[in-house]
CSV table of C-alpha atoms in Angstrom, one decimal:
chain,number,residue,atom,x,y,z
A,212,MET,CA,54.7,15.0,-12.3
A,213,GLU,CA,53.7,13.5,-15.3
A,214,ILE,CA,53.0,10.4,-13.8
A,215,GLU,CA,50.7,11.9,-11.2
A,216,GLU,CA,48.7,13.7,-14.0
A,217,GLU,CA,48.3,10.5,-16.0
A,218,ILE,CA,47.1,8.7,-12.9
A,219,GLY,CA,44.7,11.5,-12.2
A,220,ARG,CA,43.4,11.3,-15.9
A,221,ARG,CA,42.7,7.8,-15.7
A,222,ARG,CA,41.0,8.1,-12.3
A,223,ARG,CA,38.6,10.6,-13.8
A,224,ARG,CA,38.0,8.4,-16.9
A,225,ARG,CA,37.1,5.5,-14.3
A,226,GLU,CA,34.8,7.8,-12.3
A,227,ASN,CA,33.0,8.9,-15.4
A,228,VAL,CA,31.3,6.7,-17.8
A,229,GLU,CA,29.3,7.2,-21.0
A,230,ILE,CA,25.8,5.8,-21.1
A,231,ARG,CA,23.2,5.6,-23.7
A,232,LEU,CA,19.7,7.1,-23.2
A,233,LYS,CA,16.7,5.5,-25.0
A,234,THR,CA,13.5,7.7,-24.6
A,235,ILE,CA,10.4,6.0,-25.5
A,236,GLY,CA,8.9,8.0,-28.2
A,237,PRO,CA,10.1,9.8,-31.4
A,238,ALA,CA,13.3,11.3,-29.6
A,239,PRO,CA,16.4,9.7,-31.0
A,240,PRO,CA,19.0,7.9,-28.6
A,241,SER,CA,21.5,10.0,-27.1
A,242,THR,CA,24.5,9.7,-24.9
A,243,LEU,CA,25.1,11.2,-21.4
A,244,LEU,CA,28.5,11.4,-19.3
A,245,THR,CA,27.9,10.7,-15.6
A,246,PRO,CA,29.7,9.4,-12.7
A,247,SER,CA,30.0,5.6,-12.6
A,248,ARG,CA,28.7,5.6,-9.0
A,249,ILE,CA,25.5,7.9,-8.7
A,250,GLN,CA,22.3,8.2,-6.9
A,251,VAL,CA,19.1,7.3,-8.8
A,252,ARG,CA,17.6,10.6,-7.8
A,253,GLU,CA,20.9,12.6,-9.2
A,254,LEU,CA,20.6,10.6,-12.4
A,255,ARG,CA,17.0,11.5,-12.9
A,256,LYS,CA,17.6,15.2,-12.2
A,257,LEU,CA,20.5,14.9,-14.6
A,258,ILE,CA,18.5,13.5,-17.5
A,259,SER,CA,15.7,15.8,-16.5
A,260,THR,CA,17.7,19.0,-17.1
A,261,ILE,CA,19.5,17.7,-20.2
A,262,ASN,CA,16.7,16.5,-22.1
A,263,HIS,CA,14.2,18.7,-20.7
A,264,LEU,CA,11.8,16.1,-19.6
A,265,PRO,CA,9.3,16.3,-16.5
A,266,ILE,CA,11.0,14.7,-13.5
A,267,ASP,CA,7.8,13.8,-11.8
A,268,ASN,CA,6.5,11.7,-14.5
A,269,MET,CA,9.8,10.0,-15.6
A,270,ARG,CA,10.6,6.3,-15.1
A,271,LEU,CA,14.1,4.9,-15.6
A,272,ILE,CA,14.7,1.4,-16.6
A,273,LEU,CA,18.4,-0.3,-16.4
A,274,ARG,CA,19.0,-3.9,-17.1
A,275,GLY,CA,15.4,-4.6,-17.1
A,276,ASN,CA,14.7,-3.2,-13.8
A,277,VAL,CA,12.7,-0.1,-12.9
A,278,LEU,CA,15.1,2.3,-10.8
A,279,HIS,CA,13.6,3.8,-7.6
A,280,ASP,CA,14.9,6.7,-5.9
A,281,SER,CA,14.9,5.0,-2.4
A,282,GLU,CA,14.3,1.6,-0.8
A,283,ASP,CA,13.6,1.1,2.9
A,284,GLU,CA,13.9,4.9,3.1
A,285,ASN,CA,17.7,4.7,2.0
A,286,ASP,CA,18.8,6.3,-1.1
A,287,VAL,CA,19.7,3.8,-3.9
A,288,TYR,CA,22.9,4.2,-5.5
A,289,LEU,CA,24.0,2.9,-9.1
A,290,GLN,CA,27.1,1.3,-10.4
A,291,LEU,CA,27.1,2.3,-14.0
A,292,HIS,CA,29.5,0.9,-16.6
A,293,HIS,CA,30.7,2.3,-19.8
A,294,GLY,CA,28.0,1.7,-22.7
A,295,ASP,CA,25.2,0.8,-20.3
A,296,SER,CA,21.8,1.6,-21.9
A,297,VAL,CA,19.0,3.6,-19.6
A,298,ILE,CA,15.5,3.4,-20.9
A,299,VAL,CA,13.5,6.6,-20.2
A,300,ALA,CA,9.8,6.7,-20.1
A,301,VAL,CA,7.7,9.7,-19.4
A,302,LYS,CA,4.2,8.8,-18.2
A,303,PRO,CA,1.6,11.1,-20.1
A,304,LYS,CA,-0.3,13.7,-18.4
A,305,PRO,CA,-3.9,12.7,-17.3
A,306,PRO,CA,-6.6,14.2,-19.3
A,307,ALA,CA,-8.5,17.1,-18.0
A,308,LYS,CA,-11.1,16.7,-15.2
A,309,HIS,CA,-14.2,17.4,-17.3
A,310,LEU,CA,-13.0,14.6,-19.6
A,311,ARG,CA,-12.2,12.1,-16.9
A,312,ASP,CA,-15.8,12.6,-15.5
A,313,ASP,CA,-17.1,11.3,-18.7
A,314,VAL,CA,-15.0,8.3,-19.0
A,315,TYR,CA,-16.2,5.1,-17.3
A,316,ILE,CA,-13.5,3.2,-15.4
A,317,ASP,CA,-14.3,-0.3,-14.1
A,318,ASP,CA,-13.3,-0.9,-10.5
A,319,ASP,CA,-11.6,-4.2,-11.5
A,320,ASP,CA,-9.0,-2.2,-13.6
A,321,LEU,CA,-8.1,0.1,-10.7
A,322,ASP,CA,-5.1,-0.9,-8.8
A,323,LEU,CA,-5.5,-1.1,-4.9
A,324,LYS,CA,-2.7,0.6,-3.5
A,325,PHE,CA,-1.7,0.4,0.1
A,326,GLN,CA,0.6,3.1,1.7
A,327,LEU,CA,1.7,3.5,5.4
A,328,PRO,CA,0.8,6.5,7.0
A,329,GLN,CA,3.6,9.1,7.8
A,330,SER,CA,3.5,8.4,11.5
A,331,THR,CA,4.2,4.6,11.2
A,332,SER,CA,7.3,3.4,13.3
A,333,ARG,CA,10.6,2.7,11.5
A,334,TRP,CA,10.4,-1.0,12.1
A,335,LYS,CA,7.0,-1.2,10.6
A,336,LYS,CA,8.2,0.7,7.6
A,337,ARG,CA,11.2,-1.7,7.1
A,338,LEU,CA,8.9,-4.8,7.3
A,339,TYR,CA,6.6,-3.2,4.9
A,340,PHE,CA,9.4,-2.7,2.4
A,341,LEU,CA,10.6,-6.3,3.0
A,342,LEU,CA,7.2,-7.8,2.3
A,343,ARG,CA,6.5,-5.7,-0.6
A,344,ASN,CA,9.8,-5.6,-2.4
A,345,ARG,CA,11.4,-8.7,-1.4
A,346,LEU,CA,8.5,-11.2,-1.0
A,347,LYS,CA,6.3,-9.3,-3.5
A,348,LEU,CA,3.1,-9.6,-1.5
A,349,PRO,CA,0.0,-8.2,-3.0
A,350,ASN,CA,-1.4,-4.8,-1.7
A,351,VAL,CA,-4.4,-6.5,-0.5
A,352,LEU,CA,-2.5,-9.0,1.8
A,353,LEU,CA,-0.3,-5.9,3.0
A,354,MET,CA,-3.5,-4.0,3.8
A,355,ALA,CA,-4.8,-6.9,5.9
A,356,ILE,CA,-1.4,-7.5,7.7
A,357,PHE,CA,-0.8,-3.8,8.8
A,358,SER,CA,-4.6,-2.8,9.5
A,359,LEU,CA,-4.8,-5.2,12.4
A,360,SER,CA,-3.5,-4.0,15.8
A,361,ALA,CA,-1.1,-5.7,18.1
A,362,LYS,CA,-3.8,-7.1,20.3
A,363,ALA,CA,-5.6,-8.5,17.3
A,364,TRP,CA,-2.3,-10.3,16.3
A,365,ALA,CA,-1.9,-11.6,19.7
A,366,MET,CA,-5.3,-13.1,19.5
A,367,ILE,CA,-4.7,-14.7,16.4
A,368,ILE,CA,-1.6,-16.2,17.5
A,369,LEU,CA,-3.2,-17.6,20.7
A,370,TRP,CA,-6.1,-19.0,18.7
A,371,PHE,CA,-3.5,-21.0,16.6
A,372,ILE,CA,-1.8,-22.1,19.8
A,373,LEU,CA,-4.9,-23.3,21.4
A,374,ALA,CA,-6.3,-25.1,18.2
A,375,PRO,CA,-4.3,-28.2,18.4
A,376,ILE,CA,-5.1,-28.5,22.1
A,377,ALA,CA,-8.9,-28.3,21.2
A,378,HIS,CA,-8.4,-30.9,18.5
A,379,ARG,CA,-6.4,-33.4,20.8
A,380,TRP,CA,-9.3,-33.3,23.3
A,381,TYR,CA,-11.9,-33.6,20.4
A,382,LEU,CA,-13.3,-30.2,21.0
A,383,GLY,CA,-12.6,-29.0,17.5
A,384,PRO,CA,-16.2,-28.0,16.4
A,385,LEU,CA,-16.9,-26.4,19.8
A,386,TYR,CA,-13.7,-24.4,19.5
A,387,ILE,CA,-14.8,-23.2,16.1
A,388,LEU,CA,-18.3,-22.4,17.1
A,389,GLY,CA,-17.1,-20.6,20.2
A,390,THR,CA,-14.7,-18.6,18.0
A,391,ALA,CA,-17.6,-17.5,15.7
A,392,PHE,CA,-19.8,-16.6,18.5
A,393,SER,CA,-17.0,-14.5,20.2
A,394,ILE,CA,-16.2,-12.6,17.0
A,395,ILE,CA,-20.0,-11.7,16.7
A,396,PHE,CA,-20.2,-10.7,20.3
A,397,LEU,CA,-17.0,-8.7,20.4
A,398,ASN,CA,-18.1,-6.8,17.2
A,399,LEU,CA,-21.6,-5.8,18.3
A,400,GLY,CA,-20.5,-2.5,19.6
A,401,GLN,CA,-22.9,-0.2,22.0
A,402,ARG,CA,-25.5,2.2,20.6
A,403,GLN,CA,-24.8,5.7,22.0
A,404,PRO,CA,-27.6,7.9,23.2
A,405,GLY,CA,-29.3,9.6,20.3
A,406,ASP,CA,-28.3,7.0,17.6
A,407,ILE,CA,-31.2,5.4,16.0
A,408,SER,CA,-31.6,1.6,15.9
A,409,ALA,CA,-31.4,-0.6,12.8
A,410,TYR,CA,-35.2,-1.0,12.8
A,411,SER,CA,-35.5,2.9,12.9
A,412,ILE,CA,-33.8,3.3,9.7
A,413,PHE,CA,-36.5,1.4,7.8
A,414,ASN,CA,-39.3,3.0,9.9
A,415,ASP,CA,-39.5,6.6,9.2
A,416,ASP,CA,-42.8,7.2,11.0
A,417,PHE,CA,-41.9,5.4,14.1
A,418,ARG,CA,-44.9,3.1,13.8
A,419,GLU,CA,-45.3,0.3,16.4
A,420,LEU,CA,-45.3,-3.3,15.0
A,421,PRO,CA,-48.7,-4.9,14.7
A,422,GLY,CA,-49.3,-6.9,18.0
A,423,THR,CA,-46.9,-5.0,20.1
A,424,LEU,CA,-48.1,-5.2,23.8
A,425,ASN,CA,-47.9,-1.7,25.6
A,426,ALA,CA,-50.1,0.4,27.9
A,427,ASP,CA,-52.1,2.0,25.1
A,428,ARG,CA,-52.9,-1.4,23.7
A,429,LEU,CA,-54.0,-2.7,27.1
A,430,ASP,CA,-56.2,0.1,27.6
A,431,ARG,CA,-58.0,-0.1,24.4
A,432,ASP,CA,-58.6,-3.8,25.0
A,433,LEU,CA,-60.0,-3.1,28.5
A,434,ARG,CA,-62.3,-0.3,27.2
A,435,ALA,CA,-63.5,-2.7,24.3
A,436,GLY,CA,-64.2,-5.4,26.7
A,437,GLN,CA,-61.8,-7.9,25.2
A,438,PHE,CA,-60.6,-9.1,28.5
């Protein structure tokens, strides 16, 4: 019986570890008793409850890596060891709206964040997480990749397949010119009834251009004896 109790105490000691919390700011370091294997989400809730910190603006850093609650739509688990140090950073609240309106923010300082819509298929989400987290592709490139439809990607692949054939037959310049004209004509679109033309935007009074030949102009020239 005593042996079983000792095994149980050792097992509990193995399952629970004591980690150090270093909060950025004036707060002193503290210790936390937590299970050795725990979800990042649960660790965040535990730290928020004990230290009375806002969970939405909290960032956790372990061994130089920022901890995320999920990856590839799967919960992230941590294997903690006794004496591990977790840095807790709390993002400050943004200023009030009337203060933000008076502050000029340069467009170059804004990060272009690309997010997939909620209706995106599961394989696209997995591909997105792979390209963003593993290959570290920039958001601009991710936006270009996932904004194109399957038909557009098929045409791009077909273009690269036919390009060596055109080069082999010395038709490279014509192939490039044909591609350029095809892109122009495919993107012209069609004006719907009631839509104004591009010229009408700069001609508010709808005045005819000088030298326009129409029935009124012919009538005036006939009456004036210019024919």
